[in-house]
Structures are given as C-alpha cells and as structure tokens.
CSV table of C-alpha atoms in Angstrom, one decimal:
chain,number,residue,atom,x,y,z
A,1352,VAL,CA,6.3,32.0,21.2
A,1353,VAL,CA,6.6,28.5,19.6
A,1354,TYR,CA,3.7,28.9,17.1
A,1355,ASN,CA,1.6,31.6,15.7
A,1356,ASP,CA,-0.8,32.2,12.8
A,1357,ASP,CA,-3.6,34.7,12.2
A,1358,CYS,CA,-5.9,32.9,14.7
A,1359,LEU,CA,-3.8,31.8,17.7
A,1360,ILE,CA,-0.4,31.9,19.4
A,1361,ILE,CA,1.2,29.2,21.5
A,1362,ALA,CA,3.8,30.4,24.0
A,1363,VAL,CA,5.8,28.8,26.8
A,1364,LYS,CA,5.5,30.6,30.2
A,1365,PRO,CA,8.5,30.4,32.5
A,1366,ALA,CA,8.0,29.5,36.2
A,1367,GLY,CA,7.6,32.6,38.4
A,1368,LEU,CA,6.0,34.7,35.7
A,1369,LEU,CA,2.3,35.7,36.0
A,1370,ALA,CA,0.0,34.7,33.2
A,1371,VAL,CA,-2.0,38.0,33.3
A,1372,PRO,CA,-1.3,41.3,35.1
A,1373,GLY,CA,-1.8,41.3,38.9
A,1374,ARG,CA,-2.7,44.2,41.2
A,1375,GLY,CA,-0.1,46.9,41.6
A,1376,ALA,CA,2.6,48.4,39.4
A,1377,ASP,CA,5.1,45.6,40.3
A,1378,LYS,CA,2.8,42.9,38.9
A,1379,GLN,CA,2.4,44.2,35.4
A,1380,ASP,CA,5.1,42.0,33.8
A,1381,CYS,CA,3.3,38.8,32.6
A,1382,LEU,CA,3.1,36.4,29.7
A,1383,ALA,CA,0.1,38.3,28.2
A,1384,SER,CA,2.0,41.7,28.1
A,1385,ARG,CA,5.2,40.1,26.8
A,1386,VAL,CA,3.3,38.4,23.9
A,1387,GLN,CA,1.2,41.6,23.3
A,1388,ALA,CA,4.4,43.5,22.8
A,1389,GLN,CA,4.9,41.4,19.6
A,1390,PHE,CA,1.3,40.6,18.8
A,1391,LEU,CA,-1.0,43.5,19.7
A,1392,ASP,CA,-4.3,41.5,19.3
A,1393,ALA,CA,-3.1,38.5,21.6
A,1394,LEU,CA,-5.6,37.7,24.3
A,1395,ILE,CA,-5.2,35.1,27.1
A,1396,VAL,CA,-7.5,32.0,26.7
A,1397,HIS,CA,-6.6,30.1,29.9
A,1398,ARG,CA,-4.1,30.4,32.8
A,1399,LEU,CA,-1.3,28.6,34.6
A,1400,ASP,CA,-0.3,29.3,38.2
A,1401,MET,CA,2.5,31.7,38.5
A,1402,ALA,CA,4.8,28.9,39.8
A,1403,THR,CA,3.9,26.5,36.9
A,1404,SER,CA,5.8,26.6,33.6
A,1405,GLY,CA,4.6,25.5,30.2
A,1406,LEU,CA,2.5,25.9,27.2
A,1407,MET,CA,-0.3,28.5,27.0
A,1408,VAL,CA,-2.7,29.5,24.2
A,1409,LEU,CA,-3.6,33.0,23.3
A,1410,GLY,CA,-6.3,34.0,20.7
A,1411,ARG,CA,-5.7,36.6,18.0
A,1412,GLY,CA,-8.7,39.0,18.7
A,1413,ALA,CA,-11.9,38.6,20.8
A,1414,GLU,CA,-13.6,36.2,18.3
A,1415,MET,CA,-10.7,33.7,18.4
A,1416,GLN,CA,-10.3,34.1,22.1
A,1417,ARG,CA,-14.0,33.1,22.5
A,1418,ALA,CA,-13.7,30.1,20.1
A,1419,LEU,CA,-10.6,28.8,21.9
A,1420,SER,CA,-12.2,29.4,25.3
A,1421,ARG,CA,-15.1,27.2,24.2
A,1422,LEU,CA,-12.7,24.4,23.4
A,1423,PHE,CA,-11.3,24.5,26.9
A,1424,HIS,CA,-14.8,24.8,28.5
A,1425,ASP,CA,-16.1,21.8,26.5
A,1426,ARG,CA,-13.0,19.8,27.5
A,1427,GLU,CA,-11.9,19.4,23.8
A,1428,VAL,CA,-8.3,20.3,24.6
A,1429,GLY,CA,-5.8,17.5,25.4
A,1430,LYS,CA,-3.5,18.6,28.2
A,1431,ARG,CA,-0.6,16.8,29.8
A,1432,TYR,CA,1.7,18.0,32.6
A,1433,VAL,CA,4.9,16.5,34.0
A,1434,ALA,CA,5.6,16.8,37.7
A,1435,LEU,CA,8.2,15.6,40.2
A,1436,VAL,CA,6.6,14.4,43.4
A,1437,ALA,CA,7.8,13.3,46.7
A,1438,GLY,CA,8.2,9.5,47.4
A,1439,ARG,CA,7.6,6.5,45.3
A,1440,MET,CA,4.2,6.2,43.6
A,1441,LYS,CA,3.6,2.4,43.7
A,1442,VAL,CA,0.7,2.3,41.2
A,1443,ALA,CA,1.9,2.8,37.6
A,1444,ALA,CA,-1.2,4.6,36.4
A,1445,GLY,CA,-4.6,5.6,37.8
A,1446,GLU,CA,-7.1,8.3,38.6
A,1447,ILE,CA,-7.5,10.8,41.5
A,1448,ASN,CA,-11.1,11.6,41.9
A,1449,LEU,CA,-11.5,14.0,44.8
A,1450,PRO,CA,-13.9,17.1,44.9
A,1451,LEU,CA,-12.2,20.4,45.5
A,1452,MET,CA,-13.2,23.9,46.8
A,1453,ALA,CA,-11.5,27.0,48.1
A,1454,ASP,CA,-10.2,26.9,51.6
A,1455,TRP,CA,-11.6,30.4,52.5
A,1456,LEU,CA,-9.7,30.7,55.8
A,1457,LYS,CA,-6.3,29.8,54.2
A,1458,ARG,CA,-6.6,31.5,50.7
A,1459,PRO,CA,-5.3,30.9,48.1
A,1460,ARG,CA,-5.3,27.3,49.2
A,1461,GLN,CA,-7.8,24.8,47.9
A,1462,LYS,CA,-8.9,21.7,49.8
A,1463,VAL,CA,-10.7,18.4,49.3
A,1464,ASP,CA,-14.3,18.6,50.4
A,1465,HIS,CA,-16.6,15.6,49.9
A,1466,ASP,CA,-19.7,17.6,50.8
A,1467,ALA,CA,-19.3,21.0,49.2
A,1468,GLY,CA,-16.5,20.5,46.7
A,1469,LYS,CA,-16.8,20.5,42.9
A,1470,HIS,CA,-16.0,17.3,40.9
A,1471,ALA,CA,-12.3,17.1,40.1
A,1472,LEU,CA,-10.6,14.3,38.2
A,1473,THR,CA,-6.9,13.8,37.4
A,1474,ARG,CA,-5.4,10.9,35.5
A,1475,TYR,CA,-1.8,10.0,36.1
A,1476,ARG,CA,1.0,7.8,34.7
A,1477,VAL,CA,4.3,7.1,36.4
A,1478,LEU,CA,7.3,7.9,34.2
A,1479,GLY,CA,10.1,6.9,36.5
A,1480,TYR,CA,11.5,6.8,40.0
A,1481,ASP,CA,14.7,8.5,41.3
A,1482,ALA,CA,15.9,6.6,44.4
A,1483,GLY,CA,18.6,9.2,45.1
A,1484,GLY,CA,16.2,12.0,45.5
A,1485,ASP,CA,13.2,9.8,46.4
A,1486,THR,CA,11.1,11.4,43.8
A,1487,THR,CA,8.7,10.1,41.2
A,1488,ARG,CA,8.4,11.7,37.7
A,1489,VAL,CA,4.7,11.5,36.7
A,1490,GLU,CA,2.6,12.5,33.7
A,1491,LEU,CA,-0.7,14.2,34.7
A,1492,GLU,CA,-3.9,14.7,32.7
A,1493,PRO,CA,-6.3,17.1,34.4
A,1494,VAL,CA,-9.7,16.0,33.1
A,1495,THR,CA,-11.4,18.9,34.9
A,1496,GLY,CA,-9.7,22.3,35.4
A,1497,ARG,CA,-10.1,23.3,39.1
A,1498,THR,CA,-7.8,25.8,40.7
A,1499,HIS,CA,-4.6,24.1,42.0
A,1500,GLN,CA,-6.2,20.7,41.0
A,1501,LEU,CA,-3.0,18.8,40.3
A,1502,ARG,CA,-1.2,20.3,43.3
A,1503,VAL,CA,-4.0,19.4,45.8
A,1504,HIS,CA,-4.7,16.0,44.3
A,1505,LEU,CA,-1.1,14.9,44.5
A,1506,ALA,CA,-0.7,16.2,48.1
A,1507,ALA,CA,-4.0,14.4,49.0
A,1508,ILE,CA,-2.6,11.0,48.0
A,1509,GLY,CA,0.6,11.6,50.0
A,1510,HIS,CA,2.9,12.7,47.1
A,1511,PRO,CA,3.1,16.5,47.1
A,1512,ILE,CA,4.8,18.2,44.1
A,1513,VAL,CA,8.5,19.0,44.9
A,1514,GLY,CA,8.7,22.8,45.5
A,1515,ASP,CA,5.0,23.2,46.4
A,1516,VAL,CA,5.4,24.6,49.9
A,1517,LEU,CA,1.7,25.7,49.9
A,1518,TYR,CA,0.7,22.0,50.0
A,1519,GLY,CA,3.5,20.4,52.0
A,1520,GLY,CA,6.0,19.9,49.3
A,1521,ARG,CA,9.7,19.9,50.0
A,1522,LEU,CA,11.7,23.1,49.3
A,1523,ALA,CA,13.1,23.4,45.8
A,1524,PRO,CA,14.2,26.3,43.5
A,1525,ARG,CA,10.8,26.1,41.8
A,1526,LEU,CA,7.5,24.2,41.7
A,1527,MET,CA,8.3,21.1,39.7
A,1528,LEU,CA,5.2,21.2,37.5
A,1529,HIS,CA,5.3,21.9,33.7
A,1530,ALA,CA,2.5,22.0,31.2
A,1531,GLY,CA,4.2,20.0,28.5
A,1532,MET,CA,1.5,19.1,25.9
A,1533,LEU,CA,-1.5,20.7,24.3
A,1534,ALA,CA,-3.6,19.3,21.5
A,1535,PHE,CA,-6.8,20.6,20.0
A,1536,GLN,CA,-8.5,21.2,16.6
A,1537,HIS,CA,-7.8,24.6,15.0
A,1538,PRO,CA,-10.9,26.7,15.6
A,1539,ARG,CA,-11.0,27.9,12.0
A,1540,THR,CA,-9.6,25.1,9.8
A,1541,GLY,CA,-10.4,22.1,12.0
A,1542,GLU,CA,-6.8,20.9,11.6
A,1543,ALA,CA,-5.5,18.7,14.4
A,1544,LEU,CA,-2.8,20.7,16.3
A,1545,ALA,CA,-0.4,19.3,18.9
A,1546,PHE,CA,2.4,21.1,20.8
A,1547,SER,CA,5.0,19.9,23.2
A,1548,SER,CA,7.5,21.5,25.5
A,1549,PRO,CA,10.1,19.4,27.4
A,1550,PRO,CA,10.1,20.1,31.2
A,1551,PRO,CA,13.1,22.2,32.3
A,1552,PHE,CA,13.7,19.9,35.3
C-alpha cells in the first residue's frame, strides 16, 4: 500500500499475483485479499493481468468503489505503463489503433479483428534501446482498456513484450510490463492525485 485515506487505497501488485480471487482454493491469495486483511472495506476498482505488476486502485466501501469505477469508465484516469519489447522500435512516438476481440478458440488470447473487434487505441513513446539485449523500453498509454490490449497491440506491430509467451514474446523470468503511473481527481475532494511506481526491471 503506497497511499490510503478514508475513500481509497493505492497498492502495488507484484507480477504473478492475481488481482482478485480465482476459482479454487489455490487461487484465493490475491491483491484484494491481502489489502482487505489490513483494510476490511477495500474493494477492487479495476484489474491488472496476473503477469503484470504495478499500481492498482481500491475503493473504501461500495459508494467509493462505484465513484472510482466511473472515473475509469469515463476515461478520466491517466494511466502509463512501462514495457520492454523485442527489437528496436524505429518510430519515437505514435499510436496503435487496432480493434480487438476474444480469440474464442484460443482463450484467453485476444486478437486483432477489423470486422468484429472493438475499438482499441494505445499511445506509445520510446524511452530507450538496449542493443545488447535487442530490446526497446517503451512508455504506453492505453486510451481504451481492452483485455490484453497492450500485449496484443505490441505483438501486432512486431514488438511483443519480453516474457509474453502467450503472444510470441521471448522467454523471461516475468512479463516485462508494469503499471507505473496513475492520475485522477479525488472522488470526494476533487484534488488532483498522481501516483508513480518505478518498474522493477
């Protein structure tokens, strides 16, 4: 937990930990239950993939959970991720605008589908290139919030995230994707809040 008040909690989820409980007794350990052990009224507002690390918001009670959920739904939350991707991204900044949908035959995979997919937009900015590992460090802004959006978009342009074996990424100890920044207005006071967490890779 990096921030808490009587309305909300900001916590950093490690890679490999579920955001919410899964099916079965072996999938009950998750960010939600760990935070609830300290704050009984904490409720998850949004999710990160199990393999992704980074900042998450929890509401204190159902009313605050709804208010914060509306901010996410209305795209009033600034989000930035950092990723390590394969190869050298030659364009310093740009947008990936490719519609996405579930790949029902290969679940949980998602896929680009220009006919039936839902609008999905990712902005990116190159932070640096490591010639030794042939990887590019990139900052990502998901304008929309589709399942696996960042992972599918980067794979689709030929730069899968390192560690993302589901979408053709090279093997690594973890998925090299971290939710490093969140910014939004406090749902009760209107104060501008901004939180950052350095990527652990």
